Each structure stands twice: as structure tokens, then as C-alpha cells.
PDB file of C-alpha atoms in Angstrom:
ATOM      1  CA  UNK A 878      69.527 126.000 112.254  1.00 61.00           C
ATOM      2  CA  UNK A 879      72.270 124.144 110.389  1.00 82.00           C
ATOM      3  CA  UNK A 880      75.869 124.005 111.555  1.00 93.00           C
ATOM      4  CA  UNK A 881      78.353 124.487 108.736  1.00 93.00           C
ATOM      5  CA  UNK A 882      81.289 122.112 108.496  1.00 94.00           C
ATOM      6  CA  UNK A 883      84.261 124.035 107.050  1.00 90.00           C
ATOM      7  CA  UNK A 884      87.475 122.144 106.192  1.00 88.00           C
ATOM      8  CA  UNK A 885      89.996 123.344 108.727  1.00 83.00           C
ATOM      9  CA  UNK A 886      93.357 124.650 107.464  1.00 80.00           C
ATOM     10  CA  UNK A 887      95.967 127.159 108.701  1.00 79.00           C
ATOM     11  CA  UNK A 888      94.036 129.840 106.753  1.00 83.00           C
ATOM     12  CA  UNK A 889      90.930 129.570 108.934  1.00 83.00           C
ATOM     13  CA  UNK A 890      90.706 132.574 111.319  1.00 86.00           C
ATOM     14  CA  UNK A 891      89.940 130.116 114.154  1.00 86.00           C
ATOM     15  CA  UNK A 892      92.716 127.692 113.411  1.00 77.00           C
ATOM     16  CA  UNK A 893      94.657 128.448 116.586  1.00 80.00           C
ATOM     17  CA  UNK A 894      91.430 128.217 118.656  1.00 84.00           C
ATOM     18  CA  UNK A 895      90.709 124.777 117.183  1.00 80.00           C
ATOM     19  CA  UNK A 896      94.208 123.564 118.053  1.00 73.00           C
ATOM     20  CA  UNK A 897      93.851 124.893 121.555  1.00 77.00           C
ATOM     21  CA  UNK A 898      90.458 123.274 121.952  1.00 75.00           C
ATOM     22  CA  UNK A 899      91.791 119.925 120.752  1.00 73.00           C
ATOM     23  CA  UNK A 900      94.230 119.930 123.712  1.00 65.00           C
ATOM     24  CA  UNK A 901      91.833 121.357 126.324  1.00 72.00           C
ATOM     25  CA  UNK A 902      88.801 119.126 125.605  1.00 64.00           C
ATOM     26  CA  UNK A 903      90.366 115.671 125.653  1.00 64.00           C
ATOM     27  CA  UNK A 904      92.266 113.678 128.223  1.00 63.00           C
ATOM     28  CA  UNK A 905      95.952 113.323 127.507  1.00 63.00           C
ATOM     29  CA  UNK A 906      95.651 109.622 126.682  1.00 57.00           C
ATOM     30  CA  UNK A 907      93.186 110.417 123.865  1.00 56.00           C
ATOM     31  CA  UNK A 908      95.115 113.215 122.241  1.00 51.00           C
ATOM     32  CA  UNK A 909      97.225 112.923 119.182  1.00 59.00           C
ATOM     33  CA  UNK A 910     100.766 114.289 119.600  1.00 61.00           C
ATOM     34  CA  UNK A 911     100.776 118.117 119.110  1.00 60.00           C
ATOM     35  CA  UNK A 912     102.972 118.014 116.047  1.00 62.00           C
ATOM     36  CA  UNK A 913     100.587 115.569 114.278  1.00 60.00           C
ATOM     37  CA  UNK A 914      97.541 117.723 115.058  1.00 59.00           C
ATOM     38  CA  UNK A 915      99.236 120.894 113.854  1.00 61.00           C
ATOM     39  CA  UNK A 916     100.678 119.187 110.735  1.00 62.00           C
ATOM     40  CA  UNK A 917      97.289 117.680 109.781  1.00 56.00           C
ATOM     41  CA  UNK A 918      95.271 120.803 110.489  1.00 57.00           C
ATOM     42  CA  UNK A 919      97.784 123.159 108.828  1.00 56.00           C
ATOM     43  CA  UNK A 920      97.782 121.092 105.702  1.00 56.00           C
ATOM     44  CA  UNK A 921      94.002 120.711 105.487  1.00 55.00           C
ATOM     45  CA  UNK A 922      94.002 116.964 106.241  1.00 61.00           C
ATOM     46  CA  UNK A 923      90.627 115.561 105.287  1.00 73.00           C
ATOM     47  CA  UNK A 924      88.345 115.077 108.198  1.00 84.00           C
ATOM     48  CA  UNK A 925      89.181 118.188 110.319  1.00 86.00           C
ATOM     49  CA  UNK A 926      86.362 120.721 110.231  1.00 89.00           C
ATOM     50  CA  UNK A 927      85.745 124.016 111.979  1.00 90.00           C
ATOM     51  CA  UNK A 928      82.115 124.200 113.088  1.00 94.00           C
ATOM     52  CA  UNK A 929      80.195 127.432 112.392  1.00 95.00           C
ATOM     53  CA  UNK A 930      76.810 128.775 113.202  1.00 93.00           C
ATOM     54  CA  UNK A 931      76.640 131.340 110.392  1.00 92.00           C
ATOM     55  CA  UNK A 932      79.838 133.337 111.137  1.00 90.00           C
ATOM     56  CA  UNK A 933      80.236 132.223 114.706  1.00 91.00           C
ATOM     57  CA  UNK A 934      82.860 129.622 115.374  1.00 92.00           C
ATOM     58  CA  UNK A 935      81.460 126.988 117.796  1.00 94.00           C
ATOM     59  CA  UNK A 936      83.990 124.174 117.824  1.00 93.00           C
ATOM     60  CA  UNK A 937      85.686 121.535 115.691  1.00 89.00           C
ATOM     61  CA  UNK A 938      85.208 117.928 114.680  1.00 92.00           C
ATOM     62  CA  UNK A 939      87.539 115.328 113.214  1.00 89.00           C
ATOM     63  CA  UNK A 940      85.806 112.542 111.433  1.00 94.00           C
ATOM     64  CA  UNK A 941      86.703 109.857 108.925  1.00 92.00           C
ATOM     65  CA  UNK A 942      84.684 107.883 106.485  1.00 95.00           C
ATOM     66  CA  UNK A 943      84.886 104.156 105.740  1.00 96.00           C
ATOM     67  CA  UNK A 944      82.383 102.551 103.412  1.00 97.00           C
ATOM     68  CA  UNK A 945      78.977 103.678 104.870  1.00 97.00           C
ATOM     69  CA  UNK A 946      80.428 104.526 108.260  1.00 98.00           C
ATOM     70  CA  UNK A 947      81.375 107.956 109.577  1.00 97.00           C
ATOM     71  CA  UNK A 948      83.681 107.645 112.558  1.00 97.00           C
ATOM     72  CA  UNK A 949      83.816 110.736 114.750  1.00 96.00           C
ATOM     73  CA  UNK A 950      87.285 110.701 116.367  1.00 89.00           C
ATOM     74  CA  UNK A 951      87.191 114.099 118.047  1.00 87.00           C
ATOM     75  CA  UNK A 952      84.268 116.486 118.623  1.00 92.00           C
ATOM     76  CA  UNK A 953      84.410 119.508 120.855  1.00 89.00           C
ATOM     77  CA  UNK A 954      82.365 122.680 121.391  1.00 92.00           C
ATOM     78  CA  UNK A 955      84.215 125.803 122.526  1.00 89.00           C
ATOM     79  CA  UNK A 956      83.861 126.691 126.195  1.00 82.00           C
ATOM     80  CA  UNK A 957      82.109 129.975 125.250  1.00 79.00           C
ATOM     81  CA  UNK A 958      79.431 128.054 123.322  1.00 81.00           C
ATOM     82  CA  UNK A 959      78.924 125.143 125.759  1.00 80.00           C
ATOM     83  CA  UNK A 960      75.396 124.792 127.204  1.00 75.00           C
ATOM     84  CA  UNK A 961      74.014 126.647 124.190  1.00 77.00           C
ATOM     85  CA  UNK A 962      72.675 123.521 122.528  1.00 89.00           C
ATOM     86  CA  UNK A 963      75.468 123.492 119.955  1.00 94.00           C
ATOM     87  CA  UNK A 964      76.433 119.848 120.545  1.00 93.00           C
ATOM     88  CA  UNK A 965      72.922 118.726 119.571  1.00 94.00           C
ATOM     89  CA  UNK A 966      72.866 121.189 116.653  1.00 95.00           C
ATOM     90  CA  UNK A 967      76.090 119.669 115.301  1.00 95.00           C
ATOM     91  CA  UNK A 968      74.607 116.132 115.604  1.00 95.00           C
ATOM     92  CA  UNK A 969      71.390 117.291 113.898  1.00 95.00           C
ATOM     93  CA  UNK A 970      73.541 118.670 111.058  1.00 95.00           C
ATOM     94  CA  UNK A 971      75.427 115.394 110.859  1.00 94.00           C
ATOM     95  CA  UNK A 972      72.162 113.504 110.653  1.00 92.00           C
ATOM     96  CA  UNK A 973      71.337 115.494 107.508  1.00 92.00           C
ATOM     97  CA  UNK A 974      74.800 115.506 105.994  1.00 93.00           C
ATOM     98  CA  UNK A 975      75.312 111.763 106.552  1.00 95.00           C
ATOM     99  CA  UNK A 976      71.709 110.593 106.279  1.00 94.00           C
ATOM    100  CA  UNK A 977      72.607 107.409 104.466  1.00 95.00           C
ATOM    101  CA  UNK A 978      75.583 106.497 106.669  1.00 97.00           C
ATOM    102  CA  UNK A 979      76.007 105.044 110.119  1.00 98.00           C
ATOM    103  CA  UNK A 980      77.702 107.412 112.541  1.00 98.00           C
ATOM    104  CA  UNK A 981      79.922 105.896 115.248  1.00 98.00           C
ATOM    105  CA  UNK A 982      81.998 107.421 117.987  1.00 97.00           C
ATOM    106  CA  UNK A 983      83.758 106.300 121.123  1.00 95.00           C
ATOM    107  CA  UNK A 984      83.209 107.612 124.677  1.00 95.00           C
ATOM    108  CA  UNK A 985      85.121 106.946 127.836  1.00 93.00           C
ATOM    109  CA  UNK A 986      84.058 103.736 129.571  1.00 94.00           C
ATOM    110  CA  UNK A 987      81.600 104.232 132.452  1.00 95.00           C
ATOM    111  CA  UNK A 988      84.065 103.417 135.222  1.00 93.00           C
ATOM    112  CA  UNK A 989      82.706 104.470 138.619  1.00 94.00           C
ATOM    113  CA  UNK A 990      86.260 104.757 139.984  1.00 94.00           C
ATOM    114  CA  UNK A 991      87.206 107.413 137.379  1.00 91.00           C
ATOM    115  CA  UNK A 992      87.711 111.004 138.598  1.00 91.00           C
ATOM    116  CA  UNK A 993      85.309 112.217 135.921  1.00 90.00           C
ATOM    117  CA  UNK A 994      82.688 109.534 136.360  1.00 96.00           C
ATOM    118  CA  UNK A 995      79.783 112.051 136.529  1.00 96.00           C
ATOM    119  CA  UNK A 996      81.032 113.735 133.361  1.00 92.00           C
ATOM    120  CA  UNK A 997      81.134 110.337 131.619  1.00 93.00           C
ATOM    121  CA  UNK A 998      77.519 109.662 132.637  1.00 97.00           C
ATOM    122  CA  UNK A 999      76.401 113.048 131.318  1.00 95.00           C
ATOM    123  CA  UNK A1000      78.289 112.452 128.044  1.00 93.00           C
ATOM    124  CA  UNK A1001      76.642 109.113 127.423  1.00 97.00           C
ATOM    125  CA  UNK A1002      73.195 110.586 128.309  1.00 97.00           C
ATOM    126  CA  UNK A1003      73.848 113.406 125.830  1.00 96.00           C
ATOM    127  CA  UNK A1004      74.575 111.039 122.964  1.00 97.00           C
ATOM    128  CA  UNK A1005      71.623 108.789 123.905  1.00 98.00           C
ATOM    129  CA  UNK A1006      69.371 111.876 123.848  1.00 97.00           C
ATOM    130  CA  UNK A1007      70.704 112.484 120.339  1.00 96.00           C
ATOM    131  CA  UNK A1008      69.765 109.000 118.967  1.00 96.00           C
ATOM    132  CA  UNK A1009      72.996 107.148 119.640  1.00 98.00           C
ATOM    133  CA  UNK A1010      72.981 103.737 121.263  1.00 98.00           C
ATOM    134  CA  UNK A1011      75.558 101.257 122.429  1.00 97.00           C
ATOM    135  CA  UNK A1012      77.074  98.980 119.782  1.00 97.00           C
ATOM    136  CA  UNK A1013      77.670  96.465 122.616  1.00 96.00           C
ATOM    137  CA  UNK A1014      81.419  96.824 121.887  1.00 98.00           C
ATOM    138  CA  UNK A1015      84.243  98.332 123.892  1.00 97.00           C
ATOM    139  CA  UNK A1016      87.428  99.287 122.052  1.00 96.00           C
ATOM    140  CA  UNK A1017      90.594  98.730 124.125  1.00 94.00           C
ATOM    141  CA  UNK A1018      93.434 100.898 122.965  1.00 84.00           C
ATOM    142  CA  UNK A1019      96.833 100.943 124.625  1.00 78.00           C
ATOM    143  CA  UNK A1020      95.923 103.671 127.151  1.00 79.00           C
ATOM    144  CA  UNK A1021      92.210 103.117 127.778  1.00 86.00           C
ATOM    145  CA  UNK A1022      88.901 101.403 127.005  1.00 93.00           C
ATOM    146  CA  UNK A1023      86.122 103.223 125.256  1.00 94.00           C
ATOM    147  CA  UNK A1024      82.555 102.241 124.568  1.00 97.00           C
ATOM    148  CA  UNK A1025      81.503 102.594 120.949  1.00 98.00           C
ATOM    149  CA  UNK A1026      78.161 104.221 120.195  1.00 98.00           C
ATOM    150  CA  UNK A1027      76.256 104.262 116.928  1.00 98.00           C
ATOM    151  CA  UNK A1028      73.490 106.152 115.210  1.00 97.00           C
ATOM    152  CA  UNK A1029      71.657 104.723 112.243  1.00 94.00           C
ATOM    153  CA  UNK A1030      71.970 100.980 112.602  1.00 95.00           C
ATOM    154  CA  UNK A1031      74.387  98.460 114.057  1.00 97.00           C
ATOM    155  CA  UNK A1032      77.948  97.469 113.470  1.00 98.00           C
ATOM    156  CA  UNK A1033      79.831  94.135 113.655  1.00 97.00           C
ATOM    157  CA  UNK A1034      83.147  93.379 115.341  1.00 97.00           C
ATOM    158  CA  UNK A1035      84.549  92.606 111.878  1.00 97.00           C
ATOM    159  CA  UNK A1036      83.464  96.021 110.551  1.00 97.00           C
ATOM    160  CA  UNK A1037      85.061  97.791 113.523  1.00 97.00           C
ATOM    161  CA  UNK A1038      88.320  95.876 112.984  1.00 95.00           C
ATOM    162  CA  UNK A1039      88.232  96.671 109.208  1.00 96.00           C
ATOM    163  CA  UNK A1040      87.499 100.349 109.991  1.00 96.00           C
ATOM    164  CA  UNK A1041      90.496 100.636 112.369  1.00 93.00           C
ATOM    165  CA  UNK A1042      92.800  98.818 109.952  1.00 93.00           C
ATOM    166  CA  UNK A1043      91.746 101.204 107.213  1.00 92.00           C
ATOM    167  CA  UNK A1044      92.236 104.358 109.240  1.00 87.00           C
ATOM    168  CA  UNK A1045      95.483 103.291 110.959  1.00 84.00           C
ATOM    169  CA  UNK A1046      97.121 101.310 108.153  1.00 85.00           C
ATOM    170  CA  UNK A1047      98.656  97.893 108.724  1.00 86.00           C
ATOM    171  CA  UNK A1048     101.762  99.121 110.547  1.00 86.00           C
ATOM    172  CA  UNK A1049     100.000 101.414 113.103  1.00 79.00           C
ATOM    173  CA  UNK A1050      97.207  98.854 113.523  1.00 85.00           C
ATOM    174  CA  UNK A1051      99.700  96.163 114.374  1.00 85.00           C
ATOM    175  CA  UNK A1052     101.526  98.454 116.820  1.00 82.00           C
ATOM    176  CA  UNK A1053      98.490  99.857 118.573  1.00 82.00           C
ATOM    177  CA  UNK A1054      96.454  96.646 118.435  1.00 86.00           C
ATOM    178  CA  UNK A1055      93.036  98.125 119.258  1.00 91.00           C
ATOM    179  CA  UNK A1056      91.054  95.207 120.643  1.00 94.00           C
ATOM    180  CA  UNK A1057      87.274  95.018 120.132  1.00 97.00           C
ATOM    181  CA  UNK A1058      85.586  93.480 123.170  1.00 96.00           C
ATOM    182  CA  UNK A1059      81.885  92.553 123.331  1.00 95.00           C
ATOM    183  CA  UNK A1060      80.215  93.907 126.501  1.00 92.00           C
TER     184      UNK A1060
END
């Protein structure tokens, strides 16, 4: 079964659900400001996709491409579809759609003092079960540290820096100063 990636715009019948999910599924420190999310989704900003199993909305994903890298910034399955195997189905569809590219994403650092430590362990196990592995890099952003995972190869510190510079632009990159740390 293939999951369909439909560009997300204000005309999608599940536009409001996708916006709601983007605020429910991620910790506050990871979220984009609401006005940016709404502006980008409403205007069909490249990278935002509604995820469908035939006609059934299952979630959304925000990803960006840089050279042969697909960076998954946000990925969430709706609460009604959780535990239905849809997360793995989306990744399987990505494996086909981006077969010649490396897929990278960040997950919360495995910090045993975090309130959601068990959830973090489960999330990492989920991605490992779906052929992702550690890049051996942690990305430190202003509010938190996240471990970068990859599927389909490896990635260098220089490539990560270049990717962030490309996505953020020089001004935002210099303001946010994401630091790539080898672990």
C-alpha cells in the first residue's frame, strides 16, 4: 500500500486538521510560529504534504530537498491513525519516492532526565526498525539538541552545515547558529 503525498494548500479539505496536528504533535521548542505555518501551508509552500491512504487523511509531512538529501523537518500521523502502521507505510513510500536520495531527520536527544524519555526511546526504535541509523551527529539549536538519523548512506558535518545554510539562508543561519556536534 502506497501513501500519497499531496501538496498541502488552503484548498485541501484537511488543511485545518494538518495545522492542528502540527501544533499538537511537536514540543513548543520545535514548532514554527503559528503565523509562519499558516502562511506557508496556505500558500502551498513547497515541502508541506498531506498524507493520504487512498482517500483517508493520515497525517502530514514537511520535507526539504538539498542536493541528494531529503530532510524531514516535521512528520506526524493523526491521532486517529496512530498504531495503524501508517508511520512505517509513509517511510516505505518515501523509500520508493526518494530511492536515489539520502533521507535525514532529527529526533529529540535521548536524555534520561526528560519527561518524555520513554517516548524518545520508542521514537528512535521506530526509526531504527525502518532502516534509519545514527549519523553520529547531534544538532544543537537554540532551544534543544537533536540527534540526526539517516537512511540510505552517511552524511558529513560539512554537508549538514551546508544543508542548514541552504534551508535557513545566511541571515537566519547566523542568527540561529545550529551547531553540529559529533557524538
